[in-house]
PDB file of C-alpha atoms and ligand atoms in Angstrom:
ATOM      1  CA  MET W 204       0.000   0.000   0.000  1.00 95.00           C
ATOM      2  CA  ILE W 205       1.036   3.560  -0.722  1.00 97.00           C
ATOM      3  CA  ARG W 206       0.093   6.428   1.534  1.00 97.00           C
ATOM      4  CA  ILE W 207       0.285   9.929   0.219  1.00 98.00           C
ATOM      5  CA  ARG W 208      -0.946  13.211   1.638  1.00 97.00           C
ATOM      6  CA  GLU W 209      -3.620  15.165  -0.223  1.00 97.00           C
ATOM      7  CA  LYS W 210      -1.187  18.005  -0.795  1.00 97.00           C
ATOM      8  CA  GLU W 211       1.434  15.859  -2.556  1.00 97.00           C
ATOM      9  CA  PHE W 212      -1.248  13.954  -4.444  1.00 97.00           C
ATOM     10  CA  ALA W 213      -2.664  17.235  -5.762  1.00 97.00           C
ATOM     11  CA  ALA W 214       0.819  18.518  -6.612  1.00 97.00           C
ATOM     12  CA  ILE W 215       1.541  15.438  -8.757  1.00 98.00           C
ATOM     13  CA  LEU W 216      -1.721  15.841 -10.678  1.00 97.00           C
ATOM     14  CA  GLU W 217      -1.050  19.552 -11.132  1.00 96.00           C
ATOM     15  CA  HIS W 218       2.435  18.906 -12.469  1.00 97.00           C
ATOM     16  CA  CYS W 219       1.153  16.304 -14.930  1.00 97.00           C
ATOM     17  CA  ARG W 220      -1.541  18.720 -16.121  1.00 96.00           C
ATOM     18  CA  ALA W 221       1.012  21.509 -16.514  1.00 96.00           C
ATOM     19  CA  GLU W 222       3.244  19.302 -18.701  1.00 97.00           C
ATOM     20  CA  PHE W 223       0.360  18.072 -20.853  1.00 97.00           C
ATOM     21  CA  PRO W 224       0.460  17.025 -23.702  1.00 96.00           C
ATOM     22  CA  LEU W 225       3.975  15.867 -22.828  1.00 97.00           C
ATOM     23  CA  GLU W 226       4.672  13.079 -20.375  1.00 98.00           C
ATOM     24  CA  ALA W 227       5.658  14.356 -16.951  1.00 98.00           C
ATOM     25  CA  CYS W 228       7.921  12.516 -14.535  1.00 98.00           C
ATOM     26  CA  GLY W 229       9.437  12.682 -11.093  1.00 98.00           C
ATOM     27  CA  LEU W 230      10.720  10.791  -8.078  1.00 98.00           C
ATOM     28  CA  LEU W 231       9.096   9.842  -4.797  1.00 98.00           C
ATOM     29  CA  GLY W 232      10.967  10.048  -1.520  1.00 98.00           C
ATOM     30  CA  GLY W 233       9.723   8.746   1.785  1.00 98.00           C
ATOM     31  CA  LYS W 234       9.669   5.854   4.187  1.00 98.00           C
ATOM     32  CA  LYS W 235       9.023   2.181   3.870  1.00 95.00           C
ATOM     33  CA  GLU W 236       7.582   0.124   6.647  1.00 91.00           C
ATOM     34  CA  ARG W 237       6.393  -3.485   6.453  1.00 88.00           C
ATOM     35  CA  GLY W 238       5.747  -3.295   2.738  1.00 83.00           C
ATOM     36  CA  ASN W 239       3.920   0.029   3.003  1.00 93.00           C
ATOM     37  CA  TYR W 240       5.252   3.083   1.279  1.00 96.00           C
ATOM     38  CA  ASP W 241       4.798   6.531   2.807  1.00 97.00           C
ATOM     39  CA  VAL W 242       5.453   9.255   0.274  1.00 98.00           C
ATOM     40  CA  GLU W 243       6.897  12.242   2.128  1.00 97.00           C
ATOM     41  CA  LYS W 244       8.374  14.332  -0.636  1.00 98.00           C
ATOM     42  CA  VAL W 245       7.785  14.526  -4.374  1.00 98.00           C
ATOM     43  CA  TYR W 246      10.487  15.645  -6.787  1.00 98.00           C
ATOM     44  CA  PHE W 247       9.394  17.053 -10.117  1.00 98.00           C
ATOM     45  CA  LEU W 248      11.904  16.291 -12.813  1.00 98.00           C
ATOM     46  CA  THR W 249      12.273  17.337 -16.426  1.00 97.00           C
ATOM     47  CA  ASN W 250      11.280  14.854 -19.087  1.00 97.00           C
ATOM     48  CA  GLY W 251      14.516  14.961 -21.065  1.00 96.00           C
ATOM     49  CA  GLU W 252      12.776  13.505 -24.116  1.00 94.00           C
ATOM     50  CA  LYS W 253      10.050  16.169 -24.250  1.00 94.00           C
ATOM     51  CA  SER W 254       7.839  13.438 -25.629  1.00 95.00           C
ATOM     52  CA  ARG W 255       4.122  12.649 -25.582  1.00 95.00           C
ATOM     53  CA  ASP W 256       4.660   8.932 -25.097  1.00 92.00           C
ATOM     54  CA  HIS W 257       8.090   8.513 -23.529  1.00 93.00           C
ATOM     55  CA  PHE W 258      10.005   9.932 -20.655  1.00 95.00           C
ATOM     56  CA  SER W 259      13.536   9.845 -19.423  1.00 95.00           C
ATOM     57  CA  MET W 260      14.826  11.646 -16.392  1.00 96.00           C
ATOM     58  CA  ILE W 261      17.866  13.861 -16.498  1.00 97.00           C
ATOM     59  CA  PRO W 262      20.647  12.149 -14.489  1.00 97.00           C
ATOM     60  CA  LYS W 263      21.811  15.396 -12.883  1.00 98.00           C
ATOM     61  CA  GLU W 264      18.298  16.087 -11.564  1.00 98.00           C
ATOM     62  CA  GLN W 265      17.927  12.495 -10.350  1.00 98.00           C
ATOM     63  CA  PHE W 266      21.216  12.802  -8.510  1.00 98.00           C
ATOM     64  CA  GLN W 267      20.166  16.069  -6.871  1.00 98.00           C
ATOM     65  CA  ALA W 268      16.822  14.592  -5.779  1.00 98.00           C
ATOM     66  CA  VAL W 269      18.472  11.519  -4.254  1.00 98.00           C
ATOM     67  CA  LYS W 270      20.983  13.729  -2.493  1.00 98.00           C
ATOM     68  CA  ASP W 271      18.134  15.748  -0.993  1.00 98.00           C
ATOM     69  CA  MET W 272      16.382  12.532   0.111  1.00 98.00           C
ATOM     70  CA  ARG W 273      19.516  11.431   1.932  1.00 98.00           C
ATOM     71  CA  ARG W 274      19.703  14.779   3.667  1.00 98.00           C
ATOM     72  CA  GLU W 275      16.051  14.490   4.739  1.00 98.00           C
ATOM     73  CA  GLY W 276      16.425  10.878   5.838  1.00 98.00           C
ATOM     74  CA  TYR W 277      14.139   9.540   3.106  1.00 98.00           C
ATOM     75  CA  LEU W 278      14.490   6.567   0.819  1.00 98.00           C
ATOM     76  CA  LEU W 279      13.972   6.653  -2.904  1.00 98.00           C
ATOM     77  CA  LEU W 280      10.621   4.835  -3.046  1.00 98.00           C
ATOM     78  CA  GLY W 281      10.088   4.950  -6.787  1.00 97.00           C
ATOM     79  CA  ASN W 282       8.935   7.261  -9.511  1.00 98.00           C
ATOM     80  CA  PHE W 283       5.892   8.633 -11.267  1.00 98.00           C
ATOM     81  CA  HIS W 284       5.109   9.577 -14.824  1.00 98.00           C
ATOM     82  CA  SER W 285       2.031  10.561 -16.759  1.00 98.00           C
ATOM     83  CA  HIS W 286       0.167   9.045 -19.657  1.00 98.00           C
ATOM     84  CA  PRO W 287      -1.294  12.108 -21.391  1.00 97.00           C
ATOM     85  CA  LYS W 288      -3.537  10.118 -23.732  1.00 96.00           C
ATOM     86  CA  THR W 289      -3.710   6.569 -22.455  1.00 97.00           C
ATOM     87  CA  ALA W 290      -4.978   4.601 -19.469  1.00 97.00           C
ATOM     88  CA  PRO W 291      -2.951   4.412 -16.233  1.00 97.00           C
ATOM     89  CA  TRP W 292      -1.636   0.976 -17.046  1.00 96.00           C
ATOM     90  CA  PRO W 293       2.067   0.152 -17.561  1.00 96.00           C
ATOM     91  CA  SER W 294       3.084   0.122 -21.225  1.00 95.00           C
ATOM     92  CA  GLN W 295       5.427  -2.535 -22.595  1.00 93.00           C
ATOM     93  CA  GLU W 296       8.196   0.009 -22.280  1.00 93.00           C
ATOM     94  CA  ASP W 297       7.239   0.810 -18.671  1.00 95.00           C
ATOM     95  CA  LYS W 298       7.506  -2.893 -17.851  1.00 94.00           C
ATOM     96  CA  ARG W 299      10.836  -3.159 -19.603  1.00 91.00           C
ATOM     97  CA  LEU W 300      12.200  -0.192 -17.673  1.00 90.00           C
ATOM     98  CA  ALA W 301      10.902  -1.371 -14.297  1.00 90.00           C
ATOM     99  CA  TYR W 302      14.159  -2.839 -13.118  1.00 83.00           C
ATOM    100  CA  ASP W 303      13.727  -2.560  -9.369  1.00 92.00           C
ATOM    101  CA  THR W 304      11.333  -4.879  -7.530  1.00 92.00           C
ATOM    102  CA  SER W 305      11.565  -2.721  -4.391  1.00 93.00           C
ATOM    103  CA  PHE W 306      10.264   0.385  -6.207  1.00 96.00           C
ATOM    104  CA  ILE W 307       6.768   1.678  -6.676  1.00 97.00           C
ATOM    105  CA  TYR W 308       5.822   2.993 -10.083  1.00 97.00           C
ATOM    106  CA  VAL W 309       3.058   5.571 -10.149  1.00 98.00           C
ATOM    107  CA  ILE W 310       1.208   6.384 -13.359  1.00 98.00           C
ATOM    108  CA  VAL W 311      -1.130   9.339 -13.781  1.00 98.00           C
ATOM    109  CA  SER W 312      -3.534   9.153 -16.680  1.00 98.00           C
ATOM    110  CA  LEU W 313      -4.916  12.325 -18.221  1.00 97.00           C
ATOM    111  CA  LYS W 314      -6.938  10.397 -20.772  1.00 96.00           C
ATOM    112  CA  GLU W 315     -10.004  12.010 -19.234  1.00 94.00           C
ATOM    113  CA  LYS W 316      -8.461  15.347 -18.481  1.00 84.00           C
ATOM    114  CA  SER W 317     -11.135  16.456 -16.038  1.00 88.00           C
ATOM    115  CA  LYS W 318     -10.851  13.163 -14.182  1.00 93.00           C
ATOM    116  CA  PRO W 319      -7.165  12.301 -13.815  1.00 95.00           C
ATOM    117  CA  GLN W 320      -6.441   8.838 -12.478  1.00 96.00           C
ATOM    118  CA  LEU W 321      -3.475   7.886 -10.346  1.00 97.00           C
ATOM    119  CA  LYS W 322      -2.446   4.241 -10.040  1.00 98.00           C
ATOM    120  CA  ALA W 323       0.534   2.612  -8.412  1.00 97.00           C
ATOM    121  CA  TYR W 324       2.317  -0.610  -9.279  1.00 97.00           C
ATOM    122  CA  SER W 325       5.186  -2.751  -8.252  1.00 95.00           C
ATOM    123  CA  TYR W 326       6.741  -5.739  -9.981  1.00 95.00           C
ATOM    124  CA  ASP W 327       7.793  -9.150  -8.840  1.00 92.00           C
ATOM    125  CA  GLN W 328      10.939 -10.962  -9.982  1.00 90.00           C
ATOM    126  CA  GLU W 329       9.155 -12.290 -13.069  1.00 90.00           C
ATOM    127  CA  LYS W 330       8.023  -8.772 -13.953  1.00 89.00           C
ATOM    128  CA  ASN W 331       4.413  -9.485 -13.139  1.00 94.00           C
ATOM    129  CA  VAL W 332       2.557  -6.268 -12.441  1.00 95.00           C
ATOM    130  CA  ILE W 333       1.223  -5.898  -8.900  1.00 96.00           C
ATOM    131  CA  CYS W 334      -1.433  -3.230  -8.329  1.00 96.00           C
ATOM    132  CA  GLU W 335      -0.793  -1.295  -5.147  1.00 96.00           C
ATOM    133  CA  THR W 336      -3.546   0.355  -3.136  1.00 97.00           C
ATOM    134  CA  VAL W 337      -3.213   4.123  -2.907  1.00 97.00           C
ATOM    135  CA  GLU W 338      -4.457   5.734   0.283  1.00 97.00           C
ATOM    136  CA  ILE W 339      -4.775   9.505   0.371  1.00 97.00           C
ATOM    137  CA  ILE W 340      -4.323  10.900   3.847  1.00 96.00           C
ATOM    138  CA  LYS W 341      -4.710  14.377   5.388  1.00 93.00           C
TER     139      LYS W 341
HETATM  140 ZN1  LIG N1196       4.169   4.828 -19.198  1.00 67.18          ZN
END
């Protein structure tokens, strides 16, 4: 399960809307306890590809975000990206790029722009997709 505060949840959606029609991306820092992920801080990164159906993070920005997490005492929990035109389901490429079974992968779909959807996934060793529950807290 993933727990995220309303404020961070709203900030992710806002960022994805602002980047539309390009894919947006970022990193999630926080704490992990008994298989639950608590998102404490969201890092908004530049999509280096400036693409509508791909994203790649800029290494320098990733490095800075991870450095900040260390300073704050947070772990790198995973990342998020948006699907401007498609459902919030991992693409073949998303699956291919999901190399870390301890990460959570959040996807925001803006397919219905007025009703953005946020879903979270993890992967097992065989790259099976596991849907994670997202709980929004105060
Ligand atoms: Zn994707």
